[in-house]
């Protein structure tokens, strides 16, 4: 196991840079220097490099292997987008540089908003929110502002959320000051229309819906859902995390969504996971445009500018202008694919998921056996003596990242698999072969699965302990050599 950086004591080396302390004392006024020396790791530069390189090799990533984490769209992100986001003229600009000096950056934001409007059918767009969940709360605040302005006498205090929803949906609604009421799914895996009718009332501000939903299924009654919600005077919010499946096929605005967030880091090619920066652009219909966050980017003639003068705006949701370099990656992705390439994304992601699903359907039961969109949900066989967790851990031994597990909550022992459009048939065949072997192991040698993973840097860990017993500062380990 790699030791901690604090456990290196490798000063004796031929490569010794000048004393940092002496330099500090020379250039920094004494009153600004800390009274005591900080306890910093004492490691030679080459050991630092080796240490972090060794740690990076313990990581699993899309660049090292197949990563079928359902709902997360862990697609391969073309490296050219990284190069573009690294260009000095984009990466090096100061957020408060005068507008005249950053016309290119403003043009990029304006044009990306246009691309997103084009693929979604929405009339308004903001790139400011920094993540999907941040887009959700921004969207809910827009809905709140809309209701307040259009009928201030109404008391719409409830947001409806289906029982398949991602946890951020009810959390965002609650954070925006709404009560959350859950709507059931029916036996087909769609939102239950009867339960929706029961839950709709004069107190409902909006329904938050994911389509395709988190079971990987297209909500086939979406037009009826939209009619019921709108007849009730409420708005239809779209969680666009699963937009990958619709890309180039369906415009969410045409399905009746009034507003939707995009996860640029999922659908539009930014490496994600591990809490890195994201972007949760929000698209709206015409009526919600006046409430969009400021600043908005404007174009007059050939000149772009920031507009802070929107009197009905919900205000700022993010410092500066959002995670600009994520927008740069999305922009590069759109330009590289073009309309034709974009149209292929949705189709291929659906084809890949259905291909993989059919290869596995004789080995793993599916709770909703119908055509899937970009992802699908399956479970262990009920007479196996292993859990979904055991299967997920065993998958690591075969060199793949496990799928999302125990989500959506309404499926007992759920495994949620999303291959994405970027994977080849060879990779999916290899993954399917591994899962078929695991299915055989599960029925014959369940112990093997319970001990997994064994071919990984760490074995089975206590999933909850690190969250319950936080160790936030370095303490010399008792077992350290
Ligand atoms: C990822 C995801 C979110 C939240 O997006 P973040 O960018 O992680 O905040 C919301 N809904 C669904 C369905 C998701 O998959």
XYZ file of C-alpha atoms and ligand atoms in Angstrom:
496
model
C 0.000 0.000 0.000
C 1.306 3.454 -0.838
C 2.332 5.344 2.286
C 1.126 8.827 3.104
C 3.098 11.774 1.792
C 3.756 12.733 5.430
C 5.541 9.452 5.955
C 8.332 10.277 3.522
C 11.544 11.616 5.042
C 13.646 11.779 1.956
C 15.658 14.994 2.286
C 18.945 13.297 1.529
C 19.035 13.546 -2.218
C 21.236 15.044 -4.843
C 18.421 17.270 -6.078
C 17.855 19.838 -3.304
C 16.086 23.047 -4.281
C 17.008 26.204 -2.312
C 15.620 26.689 1.158
C 12.048 27.825 0.905
C 12.133 29.304 4.407
C 15.067 31.575 3.601
C 13.339 32.835 0.467
C 10.152 33.486 2.354
C 11.979 35.501 5.027
C 13.727 37.534 2.386
C 10.683 38.546 0.347
C 7.728 38.498 2.726
C 7.440 41.157 5.475
C 7.889 39.598 8.922
C 4.384 40.525 10.101
C 2.864 38.367 7.380
C 4.852 35.261 8.234
C 3.327 32.563 10.417
C 4.851 32.458 13.899
C 5.446 28.747 13.699
C 6.712 26.650 10.861
C 3.932 24.578 9.293
C 4.281 20.839 9.500
C 4.699 20.085 5.826
C 5.722 16.780 4.290
C 9.475 16.437 3.825
C 9.833 14.610 0.584
C 12.208 14.838 -2.348
C 10.642 16.001 -5.579
C 11.039 12.634 -7.293
C 9.326 10.913 -4.368
C 6.448 13.367 -4.599
C 6.071 12.593 -8.287
C 6.241 8.853 -7.658
C 3.815 9.093 -4.768
C 1.111 10.882 -6.738
C 1.701 8.816 -9.859
C 1.298 5.655 -7.768
C -1.925 7.006 -6.267
C -3.268 7.948 -9.689
C -2.706 4.364 -10.845
C -5.000 3.111 -8.100
C -7.850 5.109 -9.586
C -10.382 3.755 -12.002
C -11.504 6.115 -14.741
C -13.178 6.201 -18.124
C -9.670 6.400 -19.547
C -8.694 3.120 -17.888
C -11.801 1.034 -18.421
C -15.512 0.559 -18.996
C -17.553 2.590 -16.519
C -21.242 1.651 -16.875
C -22.474 3.759 -13.960
C -26.185 4.203 -14.655
C -27.659 7.722 -14.532
C -24.155 9.203 -14.644
C -23.447 8.961 -18.389
C -19.761 8.230 -17.935
C -19.035 8.489 -21.635
C -15.588 8.802 -23.131
C -14.698 12.475 -23.446
C -12.672 13.290 -26.549
C -9.245 14.675 -25.643
C -9.514 17.483 -28.161
C -12.076 19.116 -25.859
C -9.484 19.158 -23.091
C -6.960 20.815 -25.393
C -9.481 23.456 -26.383
C -10.383 24.169 -22.742
C -6.665 24.550 -22.046
C -6.062 27.281 -24.646
C -4.521 30.345 -23.024
C -7.103 32.688 -24.471
C -9.856 30.714 -22.744
C -8.258 29.189 -19.644
C -6.235 32.285 -18.820
C -8.881 35.005 -18.888
C -9.867 36.842 -15.762
C -13.580 36.615 -14.988
C -13.804 40.385 -14.595
C -11.846 41.280 -17.710
C -13.574 44.124 -19.596
C -16.153 42.913 -22.105
C -14.153 44.355 -25.000
C -11.246 42.028 -24.186
C -13.312 38.837 -23.990
C -15.656 39.069 -26.951
C -14.661 35.543 -28.001
C -15.611 34.071 -24.642
C -18.954 35.892 -24.674
C -19.586 34.715 -28.227
C -18.857 31.155 -27.122
C -21.385 31.405 -24.277
C -23.974 32.957 -26.580
C -23.486 30.323 -29.254
C -23.488 27.408 -26.807
C -26.773 28.695 -25.406
C -28.010 28.625 -28.999
C -26.855 25.028 -29.578
C -28.563 23.900 -26.384
C -31.771 25.712 -27.366
C -31.623 24.035 -30.760
C -31.336 20.475 -29.392
C -33.893 20.997 -26.615
C -36.445 23.306 -28.203
C -36.309 25.772 -25.316
C -36.510 29.536 -25.880
C -34.371 30.704 -22.953
C -31.096 29.403 -21.547
C -28.592 30.072 -18.774
C -25.194 28.438 -18.328
C -24.652 29.752 -14.806
C -25.538 26.836 -12.490
C -22.519 24.778 -11.515
C -24.091 21.295 -11.410
C -27.277 19.386 -12.121
C -28.563 19.860 -8.596
C -27.716 23.561 -8.815
C -29.689 23.739 -12.060
C -32.615 22.101 -10.262
C -32.766 24.685 -7.514
C -32.299 27.474 -10.050
C -35.202 26.011 -12.039
C -37.425 25.685 -8.986
C -36.695 29.320 -8.060
C -37.732 30.319 -11.600
C -40.978 28.408 -11.143
C -41.544 30.148 -7.815
C -40.932 33.576 -9.372
C -43.303 32.742 -12.230
C -46.175 31.759 -9.941
C -45.594 34.758 -7.688
C -45.759 37.165 -10.580
C -48.639 35.609 -12.490
C -51.011 34.835 -9.629
C -49.657 36.103 -6.308
C -52.957 35.204 -4.613
C -52.444 31.462 -5.162
C -50.731 29.365 -2.545
C -48.747 26.842 -4.546
C -46.520 25.274 -1.916
C -46.030 21.733 -3.195
C -43.685 20.142 -5.731
C -44.582 16.656 -6.940
C -41.752 14.171 -7.410
C -42.100 10.570 -8.648
C -40.815 7.733 -6.461
C -38.152 6.924 -9.072
C -36.631 10.428 -8.911
C -32.973 11.121 -8.231
C -32.474 12.228 -4.625
C -31.459 15.719 -5.680
C -35.023 16.419 -6.978
C -36.828 16.381 -3.615
C -33.765 17.961 -1.976
C -33.781 20.905 -4.412
C -37.534 21.412 -4.032
C -37.236 21.379 -0.240
C -34.267 23.738 -0.288
C -36.337 26.181 -2.353
C -38.972 26.145 0.408
C -41.473 23.692 -1.070
C -43.183 20.698 0.442
C -42.436 17.557 -1.527
C -45.199 15.081 -2.377
C -44.328 11.736 -3.906
C -46.131 10.253 -6.901
C -46.097 6.491 -7.425
C -44.906 4.571 -10.446
C -47.210 2.033 -12.095
C -46.515 -1.635 -12.836
C -44.978 -0.673 -16.200
C -42.402 1.644 -14.620
C -44.103 4.854 -15.792
C -45.482 7.551 -13.541
C -48.904 6.379 -12.287
C -51.472 8.645 -13.978
C -54.187 7.915 -11.436
C -51.875 8.750 -8.535
C -50.768 11.893 -10.368
C -54.420 12.997 -10.747
C -54.977 12.380 -7.033
C -51.934 14.434 -6.075
C -52.542 17.374 -8.390
C -54.426 20.240 -6.794
C -54.442 24.022 -6.374
C -51.450 23.737 -4.024
C -49.126 22.199 -6.651
C -46.495 24.445 -8.248
C -44.778 21.868 -10.464
C -44.032 18.251 -11.217
C -40.362 17.328 -11.523
C -39.981 14.527 -14.025
C -37.018 12.701 -15.517
C -37.507 11.375 -19.040
C -36.276 8.795 -19.761
C -36.831 8.059 -16.097
C -34.267 6.511 -13.802
C -35.473 3.018 -14.729
C -34.132 3.831 -18.200
C -37.685 3.886 -19.578
C -39.304 6.471 -21.792
C -42.349 7.894 -19.990
C -44.793 6.875 -22.668
C -47.669 8.928 -21.215
C -45.584 12.089 -21.196
C -48.067 14.104 -23.297
C -50.927 13.145 -20.988
C -48.770 13.943 -17.939
C -47.983 17.341 -19.428
C -51.687 18.022 -20.116
C -52.728 17.066 -16.567
C -50.015 19.226 -15.002
C -50.758 22.267 -17.158
C -54.544 21.964 -16.794
C -53.854 22.180 -13.092
C -52.013 25.495 -13.540
C -48.694 23.891 -12.570
C -45.441 23.724 -14.537
C -43.532 20.690 -15.769
C -39.876 20.589 -14.712
C -37.533 18.252 -16.587
C -34.540 16.645 -14.927
C -32.304 16.502 -17.995
C -29.590 14.258 -16.572
C -30.808 11.540 -18.928
C -30.935 13.823 -21.954
C -28.258 11.700 -23.651
C -30.948 9.258 -24.748
C -33.041 11.973 -26.411
C -30.219 13.848 -28.086
C -31.005 14.327 -31.746
C -34.280 12.412 -31.404
C -36.695 14.410 -29.268
C -36.813 18.017 -28.074
C -37.968 18.068 -24.438
C -39.820 21.383 -24.948
C -42.003 19.593 -27.505
C -42.882 16.955 -24.909
C -44.385 19.696 -22.756
C -41.506 20.495 -20.408
C -41.485 24.164 -19.407
C -38.014 24.075 -18.003
C -35.148 21.608 -17.825
C -31.613 21.432 -16.533
C -28.818 19.857 -18.559
C -25.847 18.135 -16.998
C -23.167 19.393 -19.353
C -20.691 17.153 -17.525
C -22.761 14.074 -18.342
C -24.240 14.678 -21.776
C -21.808 17.164 -23.252
C -18.441 15.694 -22.637
C -16.751 16.802 -19.453
C -14.898 14.211 -17.378
C -16.759 13.919 -14.094
C -16.976 11.977 -10.887
C -15.021 12.639 -7.750
C -16.689 16.008 -7.298
C -14.927 17.810 -10.123
C -16.508 20.899 -11.639
C -19.669 20.487 -13.665
C -22.279 22.703 -15.238
C -26.051 22.565 -14.978
C -27.373 24.770 -17.754
C -31.107 25.513 -17.545
C -33.447 25.896 -20.504
C -36.884 27.492 -20.244
C -39.961 28.327 -22.261
C -40.679 31.917 -23.300
C -42.683 32.802 -20.231
C -39.876 31.981 -17.822
C -37.187 33.989 -19.634
C -37.697 37.222 -17.633
C -36.801 35.366 -14.424
C -33.524 33.793 -15.619
C -30.441 34.512 -13.471
C -28.282 37.542 -14.232
C -26.063 38.323 -15.955
C -27.464 37.284 -19.329
C -25.329 37.435 -22.404
C -26.594 39.761 -25.163
C -25.690 40.260 -28.773
C -26.221 43.542 -30.626
C -24.815 43.645 -34.139
C -21.438 41.952 -33.766
C -20.933 42.957 -30.134
C -21.571 40.799 -27.104
C -22.199 42.156 -23.620
C -23.387 41.157 -20.159
C -26.846 42.326 -19.226
C -27.560 42.871 -15.525
C -30.758 44.887 -16.078
C -33.424 42.207 -15.841
C -35.861 43.530 -13.232
C -37.689 40.217 -12.722
C -34.564 38.057 -12.577
C -34.124 35.724 -9.609
C -30.669 37.334 -9.341
C -27.271 35.723 -9.310
C -26.911 32.011 -8.645
C -23.160 31.744 -9.095
C -20.121 33.951 -8.734
C -18.818 35.267 -12.047
C -20.332 33.441 -15.030
C -20.579 29.753 -14.144
C -17.982 27.085 -14.832
C -16.898 28.579 -18.119
C -14.381 25.905 -19.109
C -17.071 23.240 -18.932
C -19.032 25.353 -21.413
C -15.915 25.438 -23.599
C -15.772 21.627 -23.652
C -19.467 21.382 -24.520
C -19.002 23.947 -27.292
C -16.047 22.019 -28.743
C -18.082 18.820 -28.540
C -20.994 20.361 -30.459
C -18.675 21.742 -33.143
C -16.806 18.456 -33.527
C -19.952 16.357 -33.855
C -22.060 18.755 -35.874
C -25.780 18.215 -36.342
C -25.195 14.810 -37.892
C -22.958 13.546 -35.097
C -25.268 14.891 -32.403
C -28.179 13.036 -34.020
C -26.240 9.782 -33.701
C -25.547 10.137 -29.968
C -29.066 9.390 -28.763
C -29.621 6.551 -31.219
C -26.320 4.852 -30.476
C -26.732 5.164 -26.697
C -30.138 3.466 -26.956
C -28.821 0.795 -29.303
C -25.875 0.016 -27.015
C -28.067 -0.265 -23.919
C -30.554 -2.555 -25.635
C -27.755 -4.691 -27.055
C -26.215 -5.183 -23.621
C -29.611 -5.727 -22.019
C -30.451 -8.518 -24.463
C -27.093 -10.205 -23.888
C -27.852 -10.314 -20.159
C -31.583 -10.897 -20.013
C -31.376 -14.682 -19.683
C -29.046 -14.373 -16.701
C -30.379 -11.446 -14.659
C -34.076 -10.722 -14.073
C -35.423 -7.355 -15.135
C -38.203 -5.723 -13.127
C -39.654 -3.918 -16.166
C -39.055 -6.096 -19.223
C -39.543 -3.636 -22.059
C -37.428 -1.728 -24.546
C -35.019 0.472 -22.655
C -33.562 3.834 -23.518
C -29.895 4.582 -22.698
C -29.748 2.445 -19.548
C -31.547 -0.470 -17.917
C -32.152 -1.954 -14.494
C -31.716 -5.580 -13.519
C -31.391 -7.554 -10.285
C -29.774 -10.736 -8.942
C -31.813 -13.944 -9.214
C -33.992 -14.359 -6.130
C -32.602 -17.806 -5.354
C -28.948 -16.725 -5.413
C -27.379 -16.266 -2.007
C -25.652 -13.072 -3.006
C -26.619 -9.438 -2.943
C -26.262 -6.752 -5.576
C -23.341 -5.399 -3.568
C -21.537 -8.768 -3.885
C -22.053 -8.769 -7.642
C -20.847 -5.180 -7.941
C -17.690 -6.010 -5.985
C -17.042 -9.080 -8.118
C -17.284 -6.969 -11.269
C -14.200 -5.079 -10.050
C -12.256 -8.361 -10.125
C -13.044 -8.626 -13.822
C -11.569 -5.184 -14.471
C -14.749 -3.154 -14.936
C -16.284 -0.390 -12.889
C -19.489 -1.606 -11.204
C -22.821 -0.175 -12.324
C -24.926 2.078 -10.109
C -26.457 -0.076 -7.376
C -29.469 0.206 -5.060
C -30.931 2.952 -7.235
C -33.669 3.635 -8.211
C -35.056 2.991 -4.756
C -38.272 1.322 -5.935
C -36.375 -1.676 -7.320
C -35.173 -4.120 -4.669
C -31.442 -4.858 -5.148
C -31.257 -2.709 -8.277
C -28.296 -2.644 -10.652
C -28.474 0.149 -13.163
C -26.305 -0.178 -16.252
C -25.528 2.550 -18.766
C -22.998 1.673 -21.464
C -23.227 5.059 -23.294
C -22.797 5.536 -27.023
C -19.025 5.718 -26.883
C -18.384 2.049 -26.032
C -17.587 -0.499 -28.712
C -19.327 -3.812 -29.265
C -16.104 -5.562 -28.180
C -16.134 -3.815 -24.817
C -19.799 -4.565 -24.233
C -19.270 -8.208 -25.226
C -16.410 -8.498 -22.747
C -18.504 -6.929 -19.994
C -21.456 -9.188 -20.777
C -19.164 -12.240 -20.735
C -17.882 -11.240 -17.302
C -21.420 -10.820 -15.984
C -22.481 -14.190 -17.400
C -19.564 -15.790 -15.547
C -20.494 -13.911 -12.394
C -24.060 -15.202 -12.714
C -22.688 -18.766 -12.814
C -20.473 -18.053 -9.814
C -23.408 -16.526 -7.958
C -25.396 -19.732 -8.181
C -22.503 -22.164 -7.628
C -19.881 -20.375 -5.527
C -21.544 -17.476 -3.718
C -18.596 -17.325 -1.296
C -16.404 -16.120 -4.133
C -18.624 -13.096 -4.581
C -18.886 -12.388 -0.884
C -15.085 -12.136 -0.647
C -14.752 -9.901 -3.702
C -12.956 -7.844 -4.765
C -9.616 -9.569 -4.530
C -7.808 -8.200 -7.575
C -8.001 -4.578 -6.456
C -5.797 -2.266 -4.350
C -8.267 -2.493 -1.457
C -10.645 -5.299 -0.617
C -14.171 -5.031 0.780
C -14.358 -1.842 2.781
C -16.804 -0.717 5.439
C -18.958 1.506 3.223
C -20.231 3.741 6.005
C -17.321 4.039 8.412
C -15.368 6.741 6.631
C -18.491 8.886 6.681
C -19.189 8.266 10.347
C -15.681 8.466 11.768
C -14.131 11.359 9.934
C -10.380 11.763 10.213
C -9.759 15.146 8.711
C -6.156 15.786 9.692
C -2.982 13.792 9.505
C -2.078 11.832 12.586
C 0.864 9.518 12.674
C -0.548 6.064 12.109
C 0.226 3.560 14.815
C 1.152 0.956 12.241
C 3.402 3.323 10.252
C 6.894 2.003 9.809
C -26.616 13.203 -11.831
C -28.074 13.408 -11.685
C -28.578 14.554 -11.036
C -27.723 15.558 -10.310
O -26.719 16.139 -11.078
P -25.362 16.658 -10.419
O -24.655 17.316 -11.528
O -24.670 15.455 -9.869
O -25.743 17.611 -9.319
C -29.951 14.723 -11.026
N -30.781 13.805 -11.568
C -30.332 12.698 -12.175
C -31.311 11.739 -12.782
C -28.960 12.448 -12.241
O -28.505 11.332 -12.825
